[in-house]
């Protein structure tokens, strides 16, 4: 499973292209079955009780998978402080995907102007798509932005606690994230949840953590009986210089992904990612190790909607028809089954002399 | 418990005023105990595992409380389609609280300009508070806005399904909501979760639903052993005309609230609300009853963070020290205890001839 192929790389590259014309079939099936609820906006869906139940049971399985990690569980709302976001350098790489939050800060007179512009927009437009957004002229930036990835809020928080302990820290986060890339591909939503384990410590600690999670993430996908390939990521860095950054990311093997076919006919979709940030966040927020060195960081990210969609794609829209083993993992004794899987992993690592 | 007093009304009025100078003491205690995590931005906090556990157990209790409602469970992300939001008329009442989402839609050249402006901001500012936001000049409105209240996304969805069945519909929602009102009062967050049951049907169906939930909401708060008063709401409608709208809302008794002291020294905080929208949403989105009449709607909203904070405020920061009955309700046999409470409620309604 841990092999990289050029075809997978090409598929991954294709999978990063937002395109409103791909993959309507599976989307239509999901909407017809009521698992996703159409809001009229591409990439923005309601979720049914069944969809949420699968996602929540998957979340429990991930918790069991990391039960020995002594991680600190933190949950942040889907927004973060704007100055922290600015510091993160996300805008260098993905300015087009970020979402900033704006509010009306005017007075009574401004409010009347806003309502007149809105009224004109409602009166003049024949369709929602043509409606003027002139009323938004008075919207001013607030001090918060939408969270682009679940781990972003934690780095400044960890920095404020002072030097890391000798064993480093592991943090468990989950939040809705925003990316402005409207698409008909249900595997590419504008708002989706990421569960992450984040590691802060020495380069060795972070690299060992990442290898361990590549193994455990692959185990999870195997237990879920989903077809998968691992590959180096090919993130859609912005602009003409973007390809150089992407090539550099690949050359340094900073990010691996587990790719599963979901709905994009041209390729597979990254459902889990394994990231090594080197000293990037440590340097920005001055996070230091016990010995005073700049901390390295890394994380494993689970695309909660994507893995859930992959389950529906490969096992069918009726959860009652899913393979017995998959149902037992999610709705049975999740703890025992995950523990058993982890034991096999350790036994196999001991046998080959590998593993983390 | 179902009495209205002028003092409670005054407290409610005071509780609606955002003020960055109130209630730092309880906030400091929550931060020191690690239950809330400071992000550096007023009203934006991380939550600890214990905080989330209390909130989730509370959520389970609310589910048990509504187990007989045959409600449809839907979960939406914390954003909604902008045109639906525009249609909702929220901007007439609370333009200052809404959050719109903006993204960079420029090219390479624009990106370089953005990064230069950001670089200048980082170089020139001595503190985060003084930092220029000139880089945001190129942010353009997207087609999505932050959800102002958990029920907003469902009305257009329900309208698209055609006429309501004769028994109407009940929908169960939960989402993060955004309100732009930075405050040091932990009971007034910028991002917080609302759980709601929403009723769509005839005026009689909606009014009966609301009375039932006033009783059940009061039961929940009694089971949690929290001090409470019920009162007509005093929402902070915007502008000079706002008082007239607020008076009208009160005169028509459209919204009741359960008020619990949390952190605001000048008053109590609305933790549950019981709303009757009359035909407002039905008319906007053309939701019709089985007989063709415009649907009435109403909802009960549970402020998940606020009730959780009230528990910490009144029972202490250590959940192990909470009253046995409260612990048993949340972490014991929640289903049986809620069912028992509902039976007493029915018995008492039968005895007095009241109730829904």
mmCIF file of C-alpha atoms in Angstrom, chain A residues 222-225 311 314-316 318-334 337 340:
data_model
loop_
_atom_site.group_PDB
_atom_site.id
_atom_site.type_symbol
_atom_site.label_atom_id
_atom_site.label_comp_id
_atom_site.label_asym_id
_atom_site.label_seq_id
_atom_site.Cartn_x
_atom_site.Cartn_y
_atom_site.Cartn_z
ATOM 1 C CA UNK A 222 -7.876 -0.941 5.279
ATOM 2 C CA UNK A 223 -10.306 -1.601 8.152
ATOM 3 C CA UNK A 224 -12.872 0.485 6.268
ATOM 4 C CA UNK A 225 -12.215 -1.702 3.194
ATOM 5 C CA UNK A 311 -17.648 4.860 2.399
ATOM 6 C CA UNK A 314 -17.638 2.109 -2.269
ATOM 7 C CA UNK A 315 -20.104 0.358 0.040
ATOM 8 C CA UNK A 316 -23.356 1.841 -1.242
ATOM 9 C CA UNK A 318 -27.574 2.121 2.302
ATOM 10 C CA UNK A 319 -25.443 1.677 5.415
ATOM 11 C CA UNK A 320 -27.353 -1.521 6.249
ATOM 12 C CA UNK A 321 -25.798 -3.099 3.171
ATOM 13 C CA UNK A 322 -22.220 -2.253 4.099
ATOM 14 C CA UNK A 323 -19.761 -5.123 4.705
ATOM 15 C CA UNK A 324 -20.218 -6.721 8.138
ATOM 16 C CA UNK A 325 -16.651 -5.962 9.167
ATOM 17 C CA UNK A 326 -17.033 -2.280 8.321
ATOM 18 C CA UNK A 327 -20.346 -2.062 10.190
ATOM 19 C CA UNK A 328 -18.792 -3.810 13.192
ATOM 20 C CA UNK A 329 -15.867 -1.393 13.176
ATOM 21 C CA UNK A 330 -18.122 1.680 13.124
ATOM 22 C CA UNK A 331 -21.166 0.580 15.138
ATOM 23 C CA UNK A 332 -19.874 -2.420 17.077
ATOM 24 C CA UNK A 333 -16.992 -2.682 19.512
ATOM 25 C CA UNK A 334 -14.903 0.002 17.844
ATOM 26 C CA UNK A 337 -11.396 -3.773 16.701
ATOM 27 C CA UNK A 340 -6.673 -5.486 17.351
#
